[in-house]
Short mmCIF file of the C-alpha atoms (twelve columns), coordinates in Angstrom:
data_MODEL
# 
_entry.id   MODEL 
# 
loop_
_atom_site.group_PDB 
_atom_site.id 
_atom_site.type_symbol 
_atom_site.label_atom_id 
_atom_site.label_alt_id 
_atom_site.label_comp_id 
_atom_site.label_asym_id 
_atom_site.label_seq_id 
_atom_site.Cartn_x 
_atom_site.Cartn_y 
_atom_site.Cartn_z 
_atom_site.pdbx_PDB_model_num 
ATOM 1   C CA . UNK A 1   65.243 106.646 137.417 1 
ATOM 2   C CA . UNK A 2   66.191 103.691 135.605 1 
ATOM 3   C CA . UNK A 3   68.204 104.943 131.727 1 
ATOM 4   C CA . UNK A 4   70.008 102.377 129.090 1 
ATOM 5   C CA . UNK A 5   71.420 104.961 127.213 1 
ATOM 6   C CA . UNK A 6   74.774 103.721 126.064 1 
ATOM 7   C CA . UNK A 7   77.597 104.292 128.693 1 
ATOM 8   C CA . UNK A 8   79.429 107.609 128.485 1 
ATOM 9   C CA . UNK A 9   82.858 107.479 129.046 1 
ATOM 10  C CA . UNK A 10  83.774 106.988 132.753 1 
ATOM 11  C CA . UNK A 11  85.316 109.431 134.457 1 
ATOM 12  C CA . UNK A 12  85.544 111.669 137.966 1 
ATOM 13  C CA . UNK A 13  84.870 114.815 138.315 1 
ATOM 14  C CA . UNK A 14  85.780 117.614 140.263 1 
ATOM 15  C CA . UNK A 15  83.476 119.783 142.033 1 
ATOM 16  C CA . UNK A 16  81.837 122.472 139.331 1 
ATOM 17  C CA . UNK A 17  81.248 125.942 140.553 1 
ATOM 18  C CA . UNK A 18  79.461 127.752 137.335 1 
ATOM 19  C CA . UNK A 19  79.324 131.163 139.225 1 
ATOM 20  C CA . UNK A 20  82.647 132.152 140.926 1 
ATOM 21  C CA . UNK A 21  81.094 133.439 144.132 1 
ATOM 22  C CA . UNK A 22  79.023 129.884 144.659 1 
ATOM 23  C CA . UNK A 23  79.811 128.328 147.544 1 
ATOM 24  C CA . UNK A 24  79.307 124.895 148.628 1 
ATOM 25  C CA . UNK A 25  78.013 125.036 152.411 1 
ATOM 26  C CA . UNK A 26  78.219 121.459 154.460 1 
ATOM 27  C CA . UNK A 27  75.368 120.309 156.336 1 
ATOM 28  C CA . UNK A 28  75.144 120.607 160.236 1 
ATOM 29  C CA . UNK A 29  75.035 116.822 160.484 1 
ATOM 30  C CA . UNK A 30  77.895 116.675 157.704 1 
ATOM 31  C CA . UNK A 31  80.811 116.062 161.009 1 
ATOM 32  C CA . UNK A 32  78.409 112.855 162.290 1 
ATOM 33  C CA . UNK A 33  77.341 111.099 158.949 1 
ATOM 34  C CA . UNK A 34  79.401 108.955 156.941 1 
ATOM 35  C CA . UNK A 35  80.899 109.317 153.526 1 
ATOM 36  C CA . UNK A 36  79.110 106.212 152.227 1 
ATOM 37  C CA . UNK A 37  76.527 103.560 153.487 1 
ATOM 38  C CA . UNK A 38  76.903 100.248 152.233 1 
ATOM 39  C CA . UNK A 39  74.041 98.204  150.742 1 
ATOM 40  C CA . UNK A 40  73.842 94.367  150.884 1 
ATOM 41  C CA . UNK A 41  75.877 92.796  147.873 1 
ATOM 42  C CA . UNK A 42  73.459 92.644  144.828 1 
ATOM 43  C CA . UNK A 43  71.270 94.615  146.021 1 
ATOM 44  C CA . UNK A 44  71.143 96.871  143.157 1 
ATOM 45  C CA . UNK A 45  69.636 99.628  144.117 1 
ATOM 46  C CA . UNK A 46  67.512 102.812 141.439 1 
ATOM 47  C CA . UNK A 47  65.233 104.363 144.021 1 
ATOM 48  C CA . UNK A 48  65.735 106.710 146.994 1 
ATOM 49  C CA . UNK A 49  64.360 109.217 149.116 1 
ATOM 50  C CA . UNK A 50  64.260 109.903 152.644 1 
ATOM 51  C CA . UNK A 51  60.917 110.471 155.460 1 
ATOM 52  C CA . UNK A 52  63.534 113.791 156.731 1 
ATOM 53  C CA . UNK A 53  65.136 110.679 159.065 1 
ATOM 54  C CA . UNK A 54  65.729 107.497 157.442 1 
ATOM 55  C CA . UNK A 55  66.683 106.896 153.939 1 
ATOM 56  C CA . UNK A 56  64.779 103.943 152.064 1 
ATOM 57  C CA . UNK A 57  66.575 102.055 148.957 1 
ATOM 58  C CA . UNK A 58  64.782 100.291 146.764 1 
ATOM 59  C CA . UNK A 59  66.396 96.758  145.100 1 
ATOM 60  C CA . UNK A 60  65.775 96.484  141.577 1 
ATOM 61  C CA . UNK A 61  66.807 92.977  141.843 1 
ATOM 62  C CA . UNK A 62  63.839 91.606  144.021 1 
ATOM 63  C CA . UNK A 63  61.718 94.736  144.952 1 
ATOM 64  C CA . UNK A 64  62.970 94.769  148.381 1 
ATOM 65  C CA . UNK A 65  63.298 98.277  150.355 1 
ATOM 66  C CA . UNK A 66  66.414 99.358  152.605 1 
ATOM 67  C CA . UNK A 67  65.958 101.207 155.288 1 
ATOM 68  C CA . UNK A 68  68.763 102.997 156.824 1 
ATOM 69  C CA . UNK A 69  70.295 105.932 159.706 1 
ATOM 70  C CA . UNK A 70  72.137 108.736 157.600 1 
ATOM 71  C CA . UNK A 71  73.575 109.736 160.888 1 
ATOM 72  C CA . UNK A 72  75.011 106.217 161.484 1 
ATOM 73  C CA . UNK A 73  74.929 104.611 158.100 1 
ATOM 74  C CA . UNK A 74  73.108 101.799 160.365 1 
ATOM 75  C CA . UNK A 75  70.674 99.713  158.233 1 
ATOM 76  C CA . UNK A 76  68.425 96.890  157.479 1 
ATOM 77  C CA . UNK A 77  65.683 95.615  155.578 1 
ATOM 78  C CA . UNK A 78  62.328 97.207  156.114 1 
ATOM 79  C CA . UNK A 79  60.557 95.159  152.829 1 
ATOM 80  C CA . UNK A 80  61.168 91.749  152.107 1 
ATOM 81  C CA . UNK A 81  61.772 91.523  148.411 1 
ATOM 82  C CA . UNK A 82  60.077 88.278  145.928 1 
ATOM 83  C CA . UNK A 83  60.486 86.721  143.248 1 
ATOM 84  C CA . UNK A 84  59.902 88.401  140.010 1 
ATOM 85  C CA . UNK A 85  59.147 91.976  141.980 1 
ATOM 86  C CA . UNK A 86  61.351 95.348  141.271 1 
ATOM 87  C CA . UNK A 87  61.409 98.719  142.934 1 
ATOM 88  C CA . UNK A 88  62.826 101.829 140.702 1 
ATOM 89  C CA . UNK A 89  61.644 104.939 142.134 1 
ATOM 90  C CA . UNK A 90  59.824 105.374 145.802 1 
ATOM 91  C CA . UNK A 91  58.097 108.053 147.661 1 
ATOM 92  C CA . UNK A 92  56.428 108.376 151.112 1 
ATOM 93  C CA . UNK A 93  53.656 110.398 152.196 1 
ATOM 94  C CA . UNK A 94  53.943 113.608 154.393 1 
ATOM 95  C CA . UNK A 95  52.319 112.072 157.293 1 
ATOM 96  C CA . UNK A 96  54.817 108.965 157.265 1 
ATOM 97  C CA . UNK A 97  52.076 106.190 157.463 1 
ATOM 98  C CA . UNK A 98  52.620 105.155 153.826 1 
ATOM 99  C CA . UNK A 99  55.624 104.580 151.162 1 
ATOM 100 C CA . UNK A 100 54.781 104.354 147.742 1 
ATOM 101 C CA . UNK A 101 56.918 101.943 145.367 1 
ATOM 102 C CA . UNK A 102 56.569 101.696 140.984 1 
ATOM 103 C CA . UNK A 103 57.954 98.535  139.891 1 
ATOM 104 C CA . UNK A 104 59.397 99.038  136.588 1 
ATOM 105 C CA . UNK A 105 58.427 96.845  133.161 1 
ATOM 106 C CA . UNK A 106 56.327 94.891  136.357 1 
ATOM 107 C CA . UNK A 107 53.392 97.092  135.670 1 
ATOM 108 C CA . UNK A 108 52.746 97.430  139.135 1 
ATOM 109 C CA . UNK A 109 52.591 100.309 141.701 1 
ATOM 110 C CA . UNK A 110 52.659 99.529  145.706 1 
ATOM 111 C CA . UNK A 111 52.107 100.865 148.639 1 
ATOM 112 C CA . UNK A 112 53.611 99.722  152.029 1 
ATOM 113 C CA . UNK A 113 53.259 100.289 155.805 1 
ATOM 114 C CA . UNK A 114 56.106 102.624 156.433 1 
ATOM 115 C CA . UNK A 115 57.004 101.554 160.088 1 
ATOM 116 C CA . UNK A 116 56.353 97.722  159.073 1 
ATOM 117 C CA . UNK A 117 57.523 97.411  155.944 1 
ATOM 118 C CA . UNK A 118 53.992 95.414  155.415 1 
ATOM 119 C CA . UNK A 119 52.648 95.379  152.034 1 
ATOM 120 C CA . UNK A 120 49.168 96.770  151.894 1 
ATOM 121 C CA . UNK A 121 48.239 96.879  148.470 1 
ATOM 122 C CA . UNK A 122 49.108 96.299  145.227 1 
ATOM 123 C CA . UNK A 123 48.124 97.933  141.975 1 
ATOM 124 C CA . UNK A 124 47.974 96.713  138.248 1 
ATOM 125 C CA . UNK A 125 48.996 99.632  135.759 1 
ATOM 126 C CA . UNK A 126 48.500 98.909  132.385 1 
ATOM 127 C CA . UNK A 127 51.725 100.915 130.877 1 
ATOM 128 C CA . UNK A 128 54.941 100.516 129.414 1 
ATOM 129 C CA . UNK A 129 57.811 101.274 132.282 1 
ATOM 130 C CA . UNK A 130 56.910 102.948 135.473 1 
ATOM 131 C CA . UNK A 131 59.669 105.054 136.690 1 
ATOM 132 C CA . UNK A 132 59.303 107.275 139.243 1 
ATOM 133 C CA . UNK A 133 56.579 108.285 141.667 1 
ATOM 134 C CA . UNK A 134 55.769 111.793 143.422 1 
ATOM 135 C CA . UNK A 135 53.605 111.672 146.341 1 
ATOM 136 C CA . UNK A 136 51.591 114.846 147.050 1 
ATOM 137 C CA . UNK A 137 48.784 115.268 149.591 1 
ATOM 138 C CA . UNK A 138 45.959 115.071 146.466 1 
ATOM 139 C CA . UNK A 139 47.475 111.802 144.721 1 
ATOM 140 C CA . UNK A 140 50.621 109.697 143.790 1 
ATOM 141 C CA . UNK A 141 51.973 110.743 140.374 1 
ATOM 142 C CA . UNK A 142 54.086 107.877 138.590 1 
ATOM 143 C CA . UNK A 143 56.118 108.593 135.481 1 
ATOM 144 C CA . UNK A 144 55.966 105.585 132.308 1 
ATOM 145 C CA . UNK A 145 58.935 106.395 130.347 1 
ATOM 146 C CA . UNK A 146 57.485 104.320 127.434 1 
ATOM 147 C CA . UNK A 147 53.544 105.597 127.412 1 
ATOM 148 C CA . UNK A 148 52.947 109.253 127.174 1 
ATOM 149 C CA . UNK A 149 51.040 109.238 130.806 1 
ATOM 150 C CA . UNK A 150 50.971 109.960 134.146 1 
ATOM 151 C CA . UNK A 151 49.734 107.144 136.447 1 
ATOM 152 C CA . UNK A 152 48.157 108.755 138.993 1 
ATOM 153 C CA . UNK A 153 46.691 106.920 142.161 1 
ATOM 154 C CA . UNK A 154 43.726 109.922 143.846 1 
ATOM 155 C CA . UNK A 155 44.614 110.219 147.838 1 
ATOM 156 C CA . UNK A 156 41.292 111.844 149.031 1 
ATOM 157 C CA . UNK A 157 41.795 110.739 152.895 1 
ATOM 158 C CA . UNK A 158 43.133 108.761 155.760 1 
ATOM 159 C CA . UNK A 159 42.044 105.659 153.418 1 
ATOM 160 C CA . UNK A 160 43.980 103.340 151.063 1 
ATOM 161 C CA . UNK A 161 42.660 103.607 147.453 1 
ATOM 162 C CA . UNK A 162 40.920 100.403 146.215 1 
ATOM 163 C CA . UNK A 163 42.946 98.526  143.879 1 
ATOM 164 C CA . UNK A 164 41.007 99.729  140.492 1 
ATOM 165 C CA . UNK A 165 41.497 103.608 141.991 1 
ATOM 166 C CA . UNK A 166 44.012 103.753 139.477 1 
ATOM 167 C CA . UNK A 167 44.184 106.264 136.760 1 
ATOM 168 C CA . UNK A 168 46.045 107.327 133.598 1 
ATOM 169 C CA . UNK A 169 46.454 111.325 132.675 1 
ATOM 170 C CA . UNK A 170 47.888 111.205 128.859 1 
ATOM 171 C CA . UNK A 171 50.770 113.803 128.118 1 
ATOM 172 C CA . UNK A 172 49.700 116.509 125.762 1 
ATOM 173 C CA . UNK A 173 51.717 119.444 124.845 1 
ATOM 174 C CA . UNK A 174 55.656 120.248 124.068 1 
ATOM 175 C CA . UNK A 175 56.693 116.835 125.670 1 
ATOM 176 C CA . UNK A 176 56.695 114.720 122.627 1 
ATOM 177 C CA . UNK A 177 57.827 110.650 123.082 1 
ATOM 178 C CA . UNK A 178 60.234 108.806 121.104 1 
ATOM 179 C CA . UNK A 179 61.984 105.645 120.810 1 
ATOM 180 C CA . UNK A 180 63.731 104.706 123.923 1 
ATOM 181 C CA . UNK A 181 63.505 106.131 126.974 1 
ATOM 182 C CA . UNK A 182 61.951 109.309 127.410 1 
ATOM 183 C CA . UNK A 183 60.187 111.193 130.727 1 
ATOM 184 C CA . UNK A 184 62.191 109.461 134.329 1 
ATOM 185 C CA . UNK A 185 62.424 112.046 137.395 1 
ATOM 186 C CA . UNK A 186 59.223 113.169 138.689 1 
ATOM 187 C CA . UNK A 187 58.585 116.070 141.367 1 
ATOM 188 C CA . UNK A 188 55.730 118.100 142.458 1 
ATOM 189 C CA . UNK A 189 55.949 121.597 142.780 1 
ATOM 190 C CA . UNK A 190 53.272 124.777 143.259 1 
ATOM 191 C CA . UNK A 191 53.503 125.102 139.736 1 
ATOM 192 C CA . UNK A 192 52.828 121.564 138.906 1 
ATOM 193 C CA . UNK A 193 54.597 118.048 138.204 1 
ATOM 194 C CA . UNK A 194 58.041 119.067 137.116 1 
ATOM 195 C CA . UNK A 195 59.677 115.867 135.036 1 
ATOM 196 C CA . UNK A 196 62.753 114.754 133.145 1 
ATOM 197 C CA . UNK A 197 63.238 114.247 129.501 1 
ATOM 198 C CA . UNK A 198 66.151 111.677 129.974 1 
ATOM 199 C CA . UNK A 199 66.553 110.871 125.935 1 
ATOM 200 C CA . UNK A 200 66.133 114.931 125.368 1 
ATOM 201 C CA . UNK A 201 67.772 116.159 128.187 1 
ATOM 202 C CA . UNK A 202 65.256 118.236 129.258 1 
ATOM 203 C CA . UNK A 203 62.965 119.369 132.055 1 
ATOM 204 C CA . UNK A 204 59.415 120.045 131.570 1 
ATOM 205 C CA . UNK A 205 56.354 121.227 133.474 1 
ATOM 206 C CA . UNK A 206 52.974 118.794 133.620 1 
ATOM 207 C CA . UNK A 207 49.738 120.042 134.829 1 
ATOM 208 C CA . UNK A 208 48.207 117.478 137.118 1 
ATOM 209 C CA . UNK A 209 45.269 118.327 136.445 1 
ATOM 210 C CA . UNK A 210 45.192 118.301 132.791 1 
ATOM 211 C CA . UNK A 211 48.147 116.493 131.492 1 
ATOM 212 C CA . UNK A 212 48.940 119.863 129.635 1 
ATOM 213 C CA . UNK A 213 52.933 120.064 129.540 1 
ATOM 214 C CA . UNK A 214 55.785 123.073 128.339 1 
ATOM 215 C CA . UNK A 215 59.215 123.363 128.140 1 
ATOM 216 C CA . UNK A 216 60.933 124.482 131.122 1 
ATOM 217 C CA . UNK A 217 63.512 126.972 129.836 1 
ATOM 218 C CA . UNK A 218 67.053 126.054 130.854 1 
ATOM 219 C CA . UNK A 219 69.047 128.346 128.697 1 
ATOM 220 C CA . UNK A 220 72.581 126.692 127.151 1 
ATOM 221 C CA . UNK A 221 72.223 124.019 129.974 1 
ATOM 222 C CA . UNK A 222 71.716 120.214 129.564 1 
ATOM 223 C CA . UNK A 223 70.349 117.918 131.466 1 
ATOM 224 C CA . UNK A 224 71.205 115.065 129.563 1 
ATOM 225 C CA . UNK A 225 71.509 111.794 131.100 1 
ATOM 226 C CA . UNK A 226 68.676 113.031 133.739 1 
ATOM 227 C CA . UNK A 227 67.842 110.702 136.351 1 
ATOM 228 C CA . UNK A 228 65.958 111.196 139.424 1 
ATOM 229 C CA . UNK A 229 64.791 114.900 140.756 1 
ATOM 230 C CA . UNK A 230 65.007 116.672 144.229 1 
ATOM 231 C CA . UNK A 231 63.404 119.935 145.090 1 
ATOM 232 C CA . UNK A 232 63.924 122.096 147.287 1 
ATOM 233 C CA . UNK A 233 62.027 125.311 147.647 1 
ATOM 234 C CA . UNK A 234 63.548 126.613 144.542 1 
ATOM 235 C CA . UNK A 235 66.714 124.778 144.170 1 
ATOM 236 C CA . UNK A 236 66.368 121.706 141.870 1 
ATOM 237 C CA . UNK A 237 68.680 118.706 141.420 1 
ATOM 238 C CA . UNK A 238 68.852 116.671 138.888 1 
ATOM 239 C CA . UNK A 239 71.119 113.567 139.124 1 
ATOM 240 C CA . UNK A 240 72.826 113.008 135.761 1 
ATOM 241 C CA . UNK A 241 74.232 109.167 135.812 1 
ATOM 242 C CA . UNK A 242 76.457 108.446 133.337 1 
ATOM 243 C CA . UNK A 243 77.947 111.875 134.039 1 
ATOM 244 C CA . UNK A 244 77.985 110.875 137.895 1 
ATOM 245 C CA . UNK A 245 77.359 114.380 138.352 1 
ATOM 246 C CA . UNK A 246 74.031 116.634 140.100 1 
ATOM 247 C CA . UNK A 247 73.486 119.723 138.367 1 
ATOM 248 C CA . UNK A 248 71.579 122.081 140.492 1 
ATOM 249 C CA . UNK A 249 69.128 124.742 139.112 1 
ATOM 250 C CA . UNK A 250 67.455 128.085 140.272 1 
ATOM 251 C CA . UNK A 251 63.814 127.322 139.308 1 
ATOM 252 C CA . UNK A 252 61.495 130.757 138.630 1 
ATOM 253 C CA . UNK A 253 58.523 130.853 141.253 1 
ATOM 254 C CA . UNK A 254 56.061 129.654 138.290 1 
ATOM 255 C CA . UNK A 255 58.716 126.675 137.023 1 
ATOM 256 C CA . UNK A 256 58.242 127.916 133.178 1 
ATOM 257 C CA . UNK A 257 62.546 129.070 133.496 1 
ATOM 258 C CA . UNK A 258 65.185 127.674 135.467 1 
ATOM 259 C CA . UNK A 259 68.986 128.554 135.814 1 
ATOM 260 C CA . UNK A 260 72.151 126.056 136.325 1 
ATOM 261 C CA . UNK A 261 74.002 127.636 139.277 1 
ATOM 262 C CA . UNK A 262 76.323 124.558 140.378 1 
ATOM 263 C CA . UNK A 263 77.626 120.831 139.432 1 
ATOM 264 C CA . UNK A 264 78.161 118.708 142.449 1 
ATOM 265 C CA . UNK A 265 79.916 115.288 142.991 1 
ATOM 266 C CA . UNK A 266 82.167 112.888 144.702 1 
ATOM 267 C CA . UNK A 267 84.660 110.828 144.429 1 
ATOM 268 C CA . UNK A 268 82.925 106.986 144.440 1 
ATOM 269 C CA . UNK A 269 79.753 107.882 142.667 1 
ATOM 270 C CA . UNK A 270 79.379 105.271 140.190 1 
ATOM 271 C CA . UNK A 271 76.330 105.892 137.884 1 
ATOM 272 C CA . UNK A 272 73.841 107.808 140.301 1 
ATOM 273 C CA . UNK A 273 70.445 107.421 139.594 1 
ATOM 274 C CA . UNK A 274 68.091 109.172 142.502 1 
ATOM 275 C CA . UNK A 275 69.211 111.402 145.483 1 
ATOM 276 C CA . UNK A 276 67.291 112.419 148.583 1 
ATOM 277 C CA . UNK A 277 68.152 115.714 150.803 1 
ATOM 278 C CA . UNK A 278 68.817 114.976 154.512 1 
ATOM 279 C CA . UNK A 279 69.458 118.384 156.050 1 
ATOM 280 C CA . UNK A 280 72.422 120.264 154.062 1 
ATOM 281 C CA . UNK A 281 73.302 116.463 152.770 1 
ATOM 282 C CA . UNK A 282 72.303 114.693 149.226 1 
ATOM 283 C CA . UNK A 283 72.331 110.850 149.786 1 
ATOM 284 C CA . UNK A 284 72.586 109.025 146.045 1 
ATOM 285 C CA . UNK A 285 72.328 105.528 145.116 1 
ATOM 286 C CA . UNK A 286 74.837 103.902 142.532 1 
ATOM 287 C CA . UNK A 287 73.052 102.034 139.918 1 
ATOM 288 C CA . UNK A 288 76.420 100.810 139.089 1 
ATOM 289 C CA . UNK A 289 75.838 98.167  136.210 1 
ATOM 290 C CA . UNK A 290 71.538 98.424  136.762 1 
ATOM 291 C CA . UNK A 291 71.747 94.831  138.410 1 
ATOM 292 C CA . UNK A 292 72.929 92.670  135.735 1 
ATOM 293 C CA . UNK A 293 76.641 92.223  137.659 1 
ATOM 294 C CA . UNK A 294 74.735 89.989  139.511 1 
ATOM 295 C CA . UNK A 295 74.640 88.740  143.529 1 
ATOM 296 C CA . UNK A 296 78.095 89.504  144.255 1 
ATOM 297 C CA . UNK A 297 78.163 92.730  143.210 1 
ATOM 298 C CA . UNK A 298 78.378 95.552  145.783 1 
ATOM 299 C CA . UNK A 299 76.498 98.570  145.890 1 
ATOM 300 C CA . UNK A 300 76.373 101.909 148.356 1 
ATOM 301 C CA . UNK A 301 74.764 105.208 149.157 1 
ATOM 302 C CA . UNK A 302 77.010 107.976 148.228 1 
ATOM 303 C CA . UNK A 303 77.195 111.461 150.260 1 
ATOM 304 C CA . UNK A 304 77.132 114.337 148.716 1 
ATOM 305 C CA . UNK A 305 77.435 118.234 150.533 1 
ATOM 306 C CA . UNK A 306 74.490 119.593 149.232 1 
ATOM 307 C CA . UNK A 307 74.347 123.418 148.064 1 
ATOM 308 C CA . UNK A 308 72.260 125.611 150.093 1 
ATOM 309 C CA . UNK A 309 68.956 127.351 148.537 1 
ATOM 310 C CA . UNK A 310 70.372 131.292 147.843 1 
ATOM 311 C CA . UNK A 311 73.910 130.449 148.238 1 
ATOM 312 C CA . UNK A 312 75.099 132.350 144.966 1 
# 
């Protein structure tokens, strides 16, 4: 999710094919959807991810949450934003009744009615920078990329936690902190939380259950620049946003290897942060300039033809 690292130079890139015989495949719903959906000016969006219908965008400027038709590239508010609030990274849960939001250097973690767009609860972390949130059927799992933790937030049923349900699982292990910014992109896998080393540019593997981390072995590869993380079955993305680039892994059945197979991008990415998989589609936000351009500013969803699992 969110990264000051020092811009890299800008500039575009074509689409990267690391094995000759990869092929890009389009989505069925590639023909219908449009190339780009625009936000509202200064909207300034760091979070997305999708219910498998709508995308939701969260606003790092006031918190609020976008809701929008990939099909159409129809949208509109779904959350009111405030004062003082900020969304970075946002998940819902399987069933669709909730949506799960971290709010940055707020120190705050909430969850909202995902038809509604009601708020119906929010929670006081005691951290340094919450980042990005997984939401799995046993919890919600929210990265601080300045405390070596994982927030977590227990889902045992239909209920919504209490307010003091929240909890703090410290990182132990190979993942080591340092100055800056250091674990962003968070996604849950059989194996276990896989996460994103954005100042290391690496990808490592967190037990959930113990906090107990290793190395995920990429070979030569970087990920460098790592934002946000999409999985699917075994096919990992990892959105790279200075680079304005996804570089899409192979990831072994027990997560402890995985190998780069592809690059992708397009032409009006402008420093993607997070991307969500709509059918054979990625949708990615453009951080842009992280907010500070101010209200004027405009902002969009980028499309991007996703690579099929096994296409090698």
């Amino acid at each position: 999710m969110l990264h000051t690292q020092s811009p890299a130079p800008k500039r575009r890139l074509t689409a990267a094919v690391i094995t000759s015989a990869l092929l890009l495949v389009p989505g069925a719903a590639a023909a219908q959807s449009p190339d780009r959906i625009d936000l509202p000016p200064g909207w300034a969006p760091e979070g997305i991810t999708t219910d498998g219908t709508h995308l939701f965008a969260g606003s790092l400027a006031d918190g609020a949450i976008w809701r929008s038709d990939p099909a159409t590239g129809e949208g509109a508010v779904l959350a009111e934003g405030a004062e003082g609030r900020v969304t970075v990274g946002i998940d819902p849960e399987a069933d669709g009744s909730r949506l799960w939001a971290v709010g940055g250097p707020t120190g705050e973690i909430r969850a909202y009615d995902l038809e509604s767009g009601e708020l119906l609860q929010a929670y006081p972390v005691e951290g340094g920078f919450l980042n990005d949130v997984a939401v799995t059927d046993e919890a919600v799992y929210v990265t601080d990329s300045f405390v070596p933790q994982i927030v977590t937030i227990p889902l045992t049923d239909d209920t919504l936690p209490a307010a003091d349900a929240v909890e703090s699982l410290p990182i132990s292990g190979e993942l080591e902190y340092v100055d800056g910014f250091n674990v962003n992109g968070i996604v849950a896998s059989p194996a276990g939380l896989i996460v994103v080393h954005s100042g290391e540019g690496a990808l490592f593997l967190i037990d959930p259950a113990t906090g107990e981390s290793s190395r995920i072995d990429i070979g030569e590869a970087s990920v460098s620049n790592g934002d946000g993380l999409e999985l699917d079955g075994q096919t990992l993305y990892v959105v790279r946003n200075r680079l304005n680039q996804v570089a899409v892994f192979e990831l072994a059945e027990d997560a402890t290897s995985a190998t780069l197979v592809g690059e992708l991008t397009a032409d009006d990415l402008d420093v993607p942060t997070t991307a969500a998989l709509v059918g054979g589609d990625l949708w990615a936000v453009n951080a842009r300039d992280f907010g500070e351009g101010g209200p004027e500013v405009e902002y969009w969803i980028t499309r991007i033809e996703a690579m099929a699992p096994g296409d090698e």
